[in-house]
PDB file of C-alpha atoms in Angstrom:
ATOM      1  CA  UNK A   1      80.189  70.803  91.742  1.00 44.00           C
ATOM      2  CA  UNK A   2      83.809  71.250  92.704  1.00 49.00           C
ATOM      3  CA  UNK A   3      85.659  70.163  95.796  1.00 52.00           C
ATOM      4  CA  UNK A   4      87.820  72.806  97.379  1.00 55.00           C
ATOM      5  CA  UNK A   5      90.273  72.131 100.164  1.00 53.00           C
ATOM      6  CA  UNK A   6      90.102  74.786 102.830  1.00 53.00           C
ATOM      7  CA  UNK A   7      93.022  75.685 105.058  1.00 54.00           C
ATOM      8  CA  UNK A   8      92.508  75.099 108.781  1.00 53.00           C
ATOM      9  CA  UNK A   9      93.113  77.755 111.336  1.00 55.00           C
ATOM     10  CA  UNK A  10      96.827  78.535 111.765  1.00 54.00           C
ATOM     11  CA  UNK A  11      97.083  77.548 115.445  1.00 51.00           C
ATOM     12  CA  UNK A  12      95.757  74.068 114.695  1.00 51.00           C
ATOM     13  CA  UNK A  13      98.045  73.741 111.669  1.00 48.00           C
ATOM     14  CA  UNK A  14     101.103  74.501 113.820  1.00 52.00           C
ATOM     15  CA  UNK A  15     100.055  72.002 116.479  1.00 53.00           C
ATOM     16  CA  UNK A  16      99.477  69.225 113.915  1.00 53.00           C
ATOM     17  CA  UNK A  17     101.820  69.731 110.970  1.00 57.00           C
ATOM     18  CA  UNK A  18     100.476  66.574 109.310  1.00 60.00           C
ATOM     19  CA  UNK A  19      96.988  68.143 109.279  1.00 58.00           C
ATOM     20  CA  UNK A  20      98.089  71.285 107.399  1.00 65.00           C
ATOM     21  CA  UNK A  21      95.068  70.913 105.094  1.00 66.00           C
ATOM     22  CA  UNK A  22      92.263  68.899 106.601  1.00 63.00           C
ATOM     23  CA  UNK A  23      88.834  70.421 105.947  1.00 60.00           C
ATOM     24  CA  UNK A  24      86.944  69.952 102.729  1.00 67.00           C
ATOM     25  CA  UNK A  25      83.954  71.890 101.424  1.00 68.00           C
ATOM     26  CA  UNK A  26      81.908  71.218  98.337  1.00 71.00           C
ATOM     27  CA  UNK A  27      80.864  74.309  96.439  1.00 73.00           C
ATOM     28  CA  UNK A  28      78.265  74.457  93.704  1.00 68.00           C
ATOM     29  CA  UNK A  29      79.828  76.290  90.777  1.00 70.00           C
ATOM     30  CA  UNK A  30      77.600  78.171  88.335  1.00 71.00           C
ATOM     31  CA  UNK A  31      76.476  75.915  85.478  1.00 72.00           C
ATOM     32  CA  UNK A  32      78.204  78.198  82.963  1.00 70.00           C
ATOM     33  CA  UNK A  33      81.541  76.998  84.395  1.00 73.00           C
ATOM     34  CA  UNK A  34      81.072  73.311  83.594  1.00 73.00           C
ATOM     35  CA  UNK A  35      83.529  73.530  80.654  1.00 76.00           C
ATOM     36  CA  UNK A  36      86.060  75.580  82.580  1.00 78.00           C
ATOM     37  CA  UNK A  37      89.126  74.841  84.661  1.00 80.00           C
ATOM     38  CA  UNK A  38      90.124  76.723  87.803  1.00 83.00           C
ATOM     39  CA  UNK A  39      93.155  78.806  86.851  1.00 83.00           C
ATOM     40  CA  UNK A  40      93.677  80.784  90.051  1.00 87.00           C
ATOM     41  CA  UNK A  41      92.675  80.523  93.725  1.00 90.00           C
ATOM     42  CA  UNK A  42      93.574  82.950  96.463  1.00 92.00           C
ATOM     43  CA  UNK A  43      92.491  83.472 100.047  1.00 92.00           C
ATOM     44  CA  UNK A  44      91.787  86.900 101.485  1.00 94.00           C
ATOM     45  CA  UNK A  45      94.405  88.002 104.039  1.00 90.00           C
ATOM     46  CA  UNK A  46      91.869  90.145 105.871  1.00 93.00           C
ATOM     47  CA  UNK A  47      88.643  88.108 105.623  1.00 92.00           C
ATOM     48  CA  UNK A  48      89.701  84.480 106.253  1.00 91.00           C
ATOM     49  CA  UNK A  49      86.450  82.896 105.073  1.00 91.00           C
ATOM     50  CA  UNK A  50      86.672  84.547 101.631  1.00 93.00           C
ATOM     51  CA  UNK A  51      88.543  83.179  98.625  1.00 93.00           C
ATOM     52  CA  UNK A  52      88.500  84.020  94.938  1.00 93.00           C
ATOM     53  CA  UNK A  53      88.717  81.897  91.829  1.00 90.00           C
ATOM     54  CA  UNK A  54      89.291  82.562  88.147  1.00 88.00           C
ATOM     55  CA  UNK A  55      88.612  80.129  85.318  1.00 82.00           C
ATOM     56  CA  UNK A  56      89.782  79.322  81.814  1.00 77.00           C
ATOM     57  CA  UNK A  57      87.660  77.544  79.234  1.00 71.00           C
ATOM     58  CA  UNK A  58      88.724  73.975  78.421  1.00 67.00           C
ATOM     59  CA  UNK A  59      87.464  74.038  74.862  1.00 60.00           C
ATOM     60  CA  UNK A  60      88.925  76.342  72.263  1.00 53.00           C
ATOM     61  CA  UNK A  61      85.562  77.341  70.820  1.00 49.00           C
ATOM     62  CA  UNK A  62      84.634  79.856  73.466  1.00 48.00           C
ATOM     63  CA  UNK A  63      82.785  82.999  72.504  1.00 49.00           C
ATOM     64  CA  UNK A  64      84.270  86.383  73.362  1.00 45.00           C
ATOM     65  CA  UNK A  65      82.009  86.900  76.368  1.00 50.00           C
ATOM     66  CA  UNK A  66      82.414  83.971  78.725  1.00 57.00           C
ATOM     67  CA  UNK A  67      82.817  83.245  82.391  1.00 57.00           C
ATOM     68  CA  UNK A  68      86.576  83.408  81.855  1.00 63.00           C
ATOM     69  CA  UNK A  69      86.139  87.182  82.032  1.00 76.00           C
ATOM     70  CA  UNK A  70      84.936  86.915  85.619  1.00 81.00           C
ATOM     71  CA  UNK A  71      86.303  86.541  89.095  1.00 89.00           C
ATOM     72  CA  UNK A  72      84.134  84.688  91.595  1.00 90.00           C
ATOM     73  CA  UNK A  73      84.469  85.362  95.330  1.00 92.00           C
ATOM     74  CA  UNK A  74      83.305  82.546  97.568  1.00 91.00           C
ATOM     75  CA  UNK A  75      82.491  82.559 101.265  1.00 91.00           C
ATOM     76  CA  UNK A  76      82.989  79.206 103.020  1.00 88.00           C
ATOM     77  CA  UNK A  77      80.062  80.059 105.315  1.00 88.00           C
ATOM     78  CA  UNK A  78      77.720  80.324 102.319  1.00 84.00           C
ATOM     79  CA  UNK A  79      78.793  77.930  99.565  1.00 79.00           C
ATOM     80  CA  UNK A  80      75.562  77.623  97.529  1.00 82.00           C
ATOM     81  CA  UNK A  81      76.612  80.439  95.198  1.00 84.00           C
ATOM     82  CA  UNK A  82      79.431  82.986  94.870  1.00 87.00           C
ATOM     83  CA  UNK A  83      79.198  85.948  97.221  1.00 89.00           C
ATOM     84  CA  UNK A  84      80.538  88.301  94.529  1.00 90.00           C
ATOM     85  CA  UNK A  85      80.948  88.073  90.773  1.00 89.00           C
ATOM     86  CA  UNK A  86      83.305  90.571  89.147  1.00 90.00           C
ATOM     87  CA  UNK A  87      83.194  91.199  85.383  1.00 87.00           C
ATOM     88  CA  UNK A  88      85.765  92.219  82.791  1.00 86.00           C
ATOM     89  CA  UNK A  89      85.699  92.827  79.062  1.00 85.00           C
ATOM     90  CA  UNK A  90      88.841  90.667  78.721  1.00 85.00           C
ATOM     91  CA  UNK A  91      89.860  87.252  79.957  1.00 87.00           C
ATOM     92  CA  UNK A  92      91.245  87.398  83.482  1.00 90.00           C
ATOM     93  CA  UNK A  93      94.482  85.472  83.925  1.00 90.00           C
ATOM     94  CA  UNK A  94      95.257  86.184  87.588  1.00 93.00           C
ATOM     95  CA  UNK A  95      93.487  87.901  90.502  1.00 95.00           C
ATOM     96  CA  UNK A  96      94.467  88.734  94.082  1.00 95.00           C
ATOM     97  CA  UNK A  97      93.028  90.399  97.165  1.00 96.00           C
ATOM     98  CA  UNK A  98      94.698  93.505  98.492  1.00 94.00           C
ATOM     99  CA  UNK A  99      96.390  92.603 101.782  1.00 94.00           C
ATOM    100  CA  UNK A 100      95.797  96.179 102.986  1.00 92.00           C
ATOM    101  CA  UNK A 101      92.170  96.912 102.006  1.00 91.00           C
ATOM    102  CA  UNK A 102      89.575  94.128 102.351  1.00 90.00           C
ATOM    103  CA  UNK A 103      87.354  95.676  99.688  1.00 92.00           C
ATOM    104  CA  UNK A 104      89.943  95.669  96.857  1.00 93.00           C
ATOM    105  CA  UNK A 105      90.590  92.911  94.308  1.00 95.00           C
ATOM    106  CA  UNK A 106      93.149  93.338  91.515  1.00 95.00           C
ATOM    107  CA  UNK A 107      92.978  91.326  88.302  1.00 94.00           C
ATOM    108  CA  UNK A 108      95.541  90.872  85.534  1.00 93.00           C
ATOM    109  CA  UNK A 109      94.077  90.363  82.070  1.00 91.00           C
ATOM    110  CA  UNK A 110      95.116  88.497  78.946  1.00 90.00           C
ATOM    111  CA  UNK A 111      95.696  91.827  77.182  1.00 91.00           C
ATOM    112  CA  UNK A 112      98.225  92.923  79.827  1.00 92.00           C
ATOM    113  CA  UNK A 113      95.855  95.376  81.513  1.00 93.00           C
ATOM    114  CA  UNK A 114      95.248  95.564  85.251  1.00 94.00           C
ATOM    115  CA  UNK A 115      91.743  95.999  86.657  1.00 93.00           C
ATOM    116  CA  UNK A 116      91.005  97.194  90.187  1.00 94.00           C
ATOM    117  CA  UNK A 117      87.668  96.200  91.737  1.00 94.00           C
ATOM    118  CA  UNK A 118      86.067  97.706  94.822  1.00 94.00           C
ATOM    119  CA  UNK A 119      83.650  95.195  96.364  1.00 93.00           C
ATOM    120  CA  UNK A 120      81.557  98.084  97.725  1.00 92.00           C
ATOM    121  CA  UNK A 121      80.964  99.289  94.176  1.00 87.00           C
ATOM    122  CA  UNK A 122      79.594  97.509  91.117  1.00 77.00           C
ATOM    123  CA  UNK A 123      80.721  94.320  89.397  1.00 85.00           C
ATOM    124  CA  UNK A 124      82.819  96.361  86.961  1.00 87.00           C
ATOM    125  CA  UNK A 125      86.358  97.655  87.610  1.00 88.00           C
ATOM    126  CA  UNK A 126      86.703 101.034  89.314  1.00 90.00           C
ATOM    127  CA  UNK A 127      90.130 101.558  87.702  1.00 86.00           C
ATOM    128  CA  UNK A 128      92.121 100.113  84.777  1.00 88.00           C
ATOM    129  CA  UNK A 129      95.689 100.470  83.655  1.00 89.00           C
ATOM    130  CA  UNK A 130      96.249 102.409  80.469  1.00 83.00           C
ATOM    131  CA  UNK A 131      98.155 101.019  77.504  1.00 80.00           C
ATOM    132  CA  UNK A 132     101.634 102.511  77.303  1.00 82.00           C
ATOM    133  CA  UNK A 133     105.070 101.604  76.002  1.00 84.00           C
ATOM    134  CA  UNK A 134     106.091 100.903  79.605  1.00 87.00           C
ATOM    135  CA  UNK A 135     103.236  98.551  80.551  1.00 89.00           C
ATOM    136  CA  UNK A 136     102.488  94.916  79.705  1.00 91.00           C
ATOM    137  CA  UNK A 137     101.567  93.846  76.188  1.00 89.00           C
ATOM    138  CA  UNK A 138     100.968  90.153  76.907  1.00 92.00           C
ATOM    139  CA  UNK A 139      98.985  88.162  79.492  1.00 93.00           C
ATOM    140  CA  UNK A 140      99.724  88.935  83.130  1.00 93.00           C
ATOM    141  CA  UNK A 141     100.863  85.757  84.871  1.00 93.00           C
ATOM    142  CA  UNK A 142     101.711  87.024  88.358  1.00 94.00           C
ATOM    143  CA  UNK A 143     100.548  89.672  90.824  1.00 95.00           C
ATOM    144  CA  UNK A 144     101.858  90.462  94.302  1.00 95.00           C
ATOM    145  CA  UNK A 145     101.815  93.372  96.744  1.00 94.00           C
ATOM    146  CA  UNK A 146     105.022  94.556  98.397  1.00 93.00           C
ATOM    147  CA  UNK A 147     105.475  97.033 101.220  1.00 89.00           C
ATOM    148  CA  UNK A 148     103.337  97.852 104.224  1.00 87.00           C
ATOM    149  CA  UNK A 149      99.958  99.381 104.976  1.00 85.00           C
ATOM    150  CA  UNK A 150     101.168 102.984 104.570  1.00 86.00           C
ATOM    151  CA  UNK A 151     103.462 102.489 101.593  1.00 88.00           C
ATOM    152  CA  UNK A 152     102.951  99.662  99.108  1.00 91.00           C
ATOM    153  CA  UNK A 153     103.154  98.826  95.452  1.00 93.00           C
ATOM    154  CA  UNK A 154     101.697  96.193  93.185  1.00 94.00           C
ATOM    155  CA  UNK A 155     104.131  94.016  91.238  1.00 95.00           C
ATOM    156  CA  UNK A 156     102.953  92.407  88.002  1.00 95.00           C
ATOM    157  CA  UNK A 157     104.712  89.969  85.695  1.00 96.00           C
ATOM    158  CA  UNK A 158     103.661  89.068  82.166  1.00 94.00           C
ATOM    159  CA  UNK A 159     104.403  86.322  79.648  1.00 93.00           C
ATOM    160  CA  UNK A 160     106.781  88.629  77.785  1.00 92.00           C
ATOM    161  CA  UNK A 161     109.064  88.596  80.839  1.00 92.00           C
ATOM    162  CA  UNK A 162     108.304  92.169  81.863  1.00 93.00           C
ATOM    163  CA  UNK A 163     107.998  93.031  85.552  1.00 95.00           C
ATOM    164  CA  UNK A 164     106.164  96.266  86.390  1.00 94.00           C
ATOM    165  CA  UNK A 165     105.851  98.115  89.687  1.00 95.00           C
ATOM    166  CA  UNK A 166     102.544  99.998  90.062  1.00 93.00           C
ATOM    167  CA  UNK A 167     101.018 102.495  92.443  1.00 91.00           C
ATOM    168  CA  UNK A 168      97.279 101.840  92.774  1.00 87.00           C
ATOM    169  CA  UNK A 169      96.781 105.607  92.976  1.00 87.00           C
ATOM    170  CA  UNK A 170      97.833 105.980  89.338  1.00 87.00           C
ATOM    171  CA  UNK A 171      97.551 103.186  86.780  1.00 89.00           C
ATOM    172  CA  UNK A 172      98.465 105.412  83.797  1.00 86.00           C
ATOM    173  CA  UNK A 173     101.907 103.826  83.633  1.00 85.00           C
ATOM    174  CA  UNK A 174     104.058 101.720  85.947  1.00 89.00           C
ATOM    175  CA  UNK A 175     106.350 103.406  88.474  1.00 89.00           C
ATOM    176  CA  UNK A 176     109.148 101.123  87.220  1.00 91.00           C
ATOM    177  CA  UNK A 177     109.586  98.302  84.727  1.00 88.00           C
TER     178      UNK A 177
END
């Protein structure tokens, strides 16, 4: 069981700056995560009751297939189990919701690959970046969208210090690096 602080509604937060974070929920994490640490949390911009979490194993003796290759999406209205569980063949370092499409989640992997998930589809990615000389070759440590609804790009940063600009329409290689 983990305790997760949940942000209050924005109007209340503005009225009471000292209560910026005031509600607390207890979520029951899957038993497979008992030796894992939360490595990433992010709230959905479009579905306020939804947040995602990624995990890293605390012990070094983790087999290749573990829960560290998953993203869990939680709904604060139903906290008994994750609402969605997204899988990857590689450890997921970072994950974010698309601020423009409520059904899209983007994950950055330890290998430097990006995975795009569509929550309407299966648990597996619907698109992956391809290895290229221009893309990441080390773990992705940061992801962020820039732009607006009609024109946007995904920015990724990796441990090697490389920043890549991606179009989600084509993950063959970054638009810029």
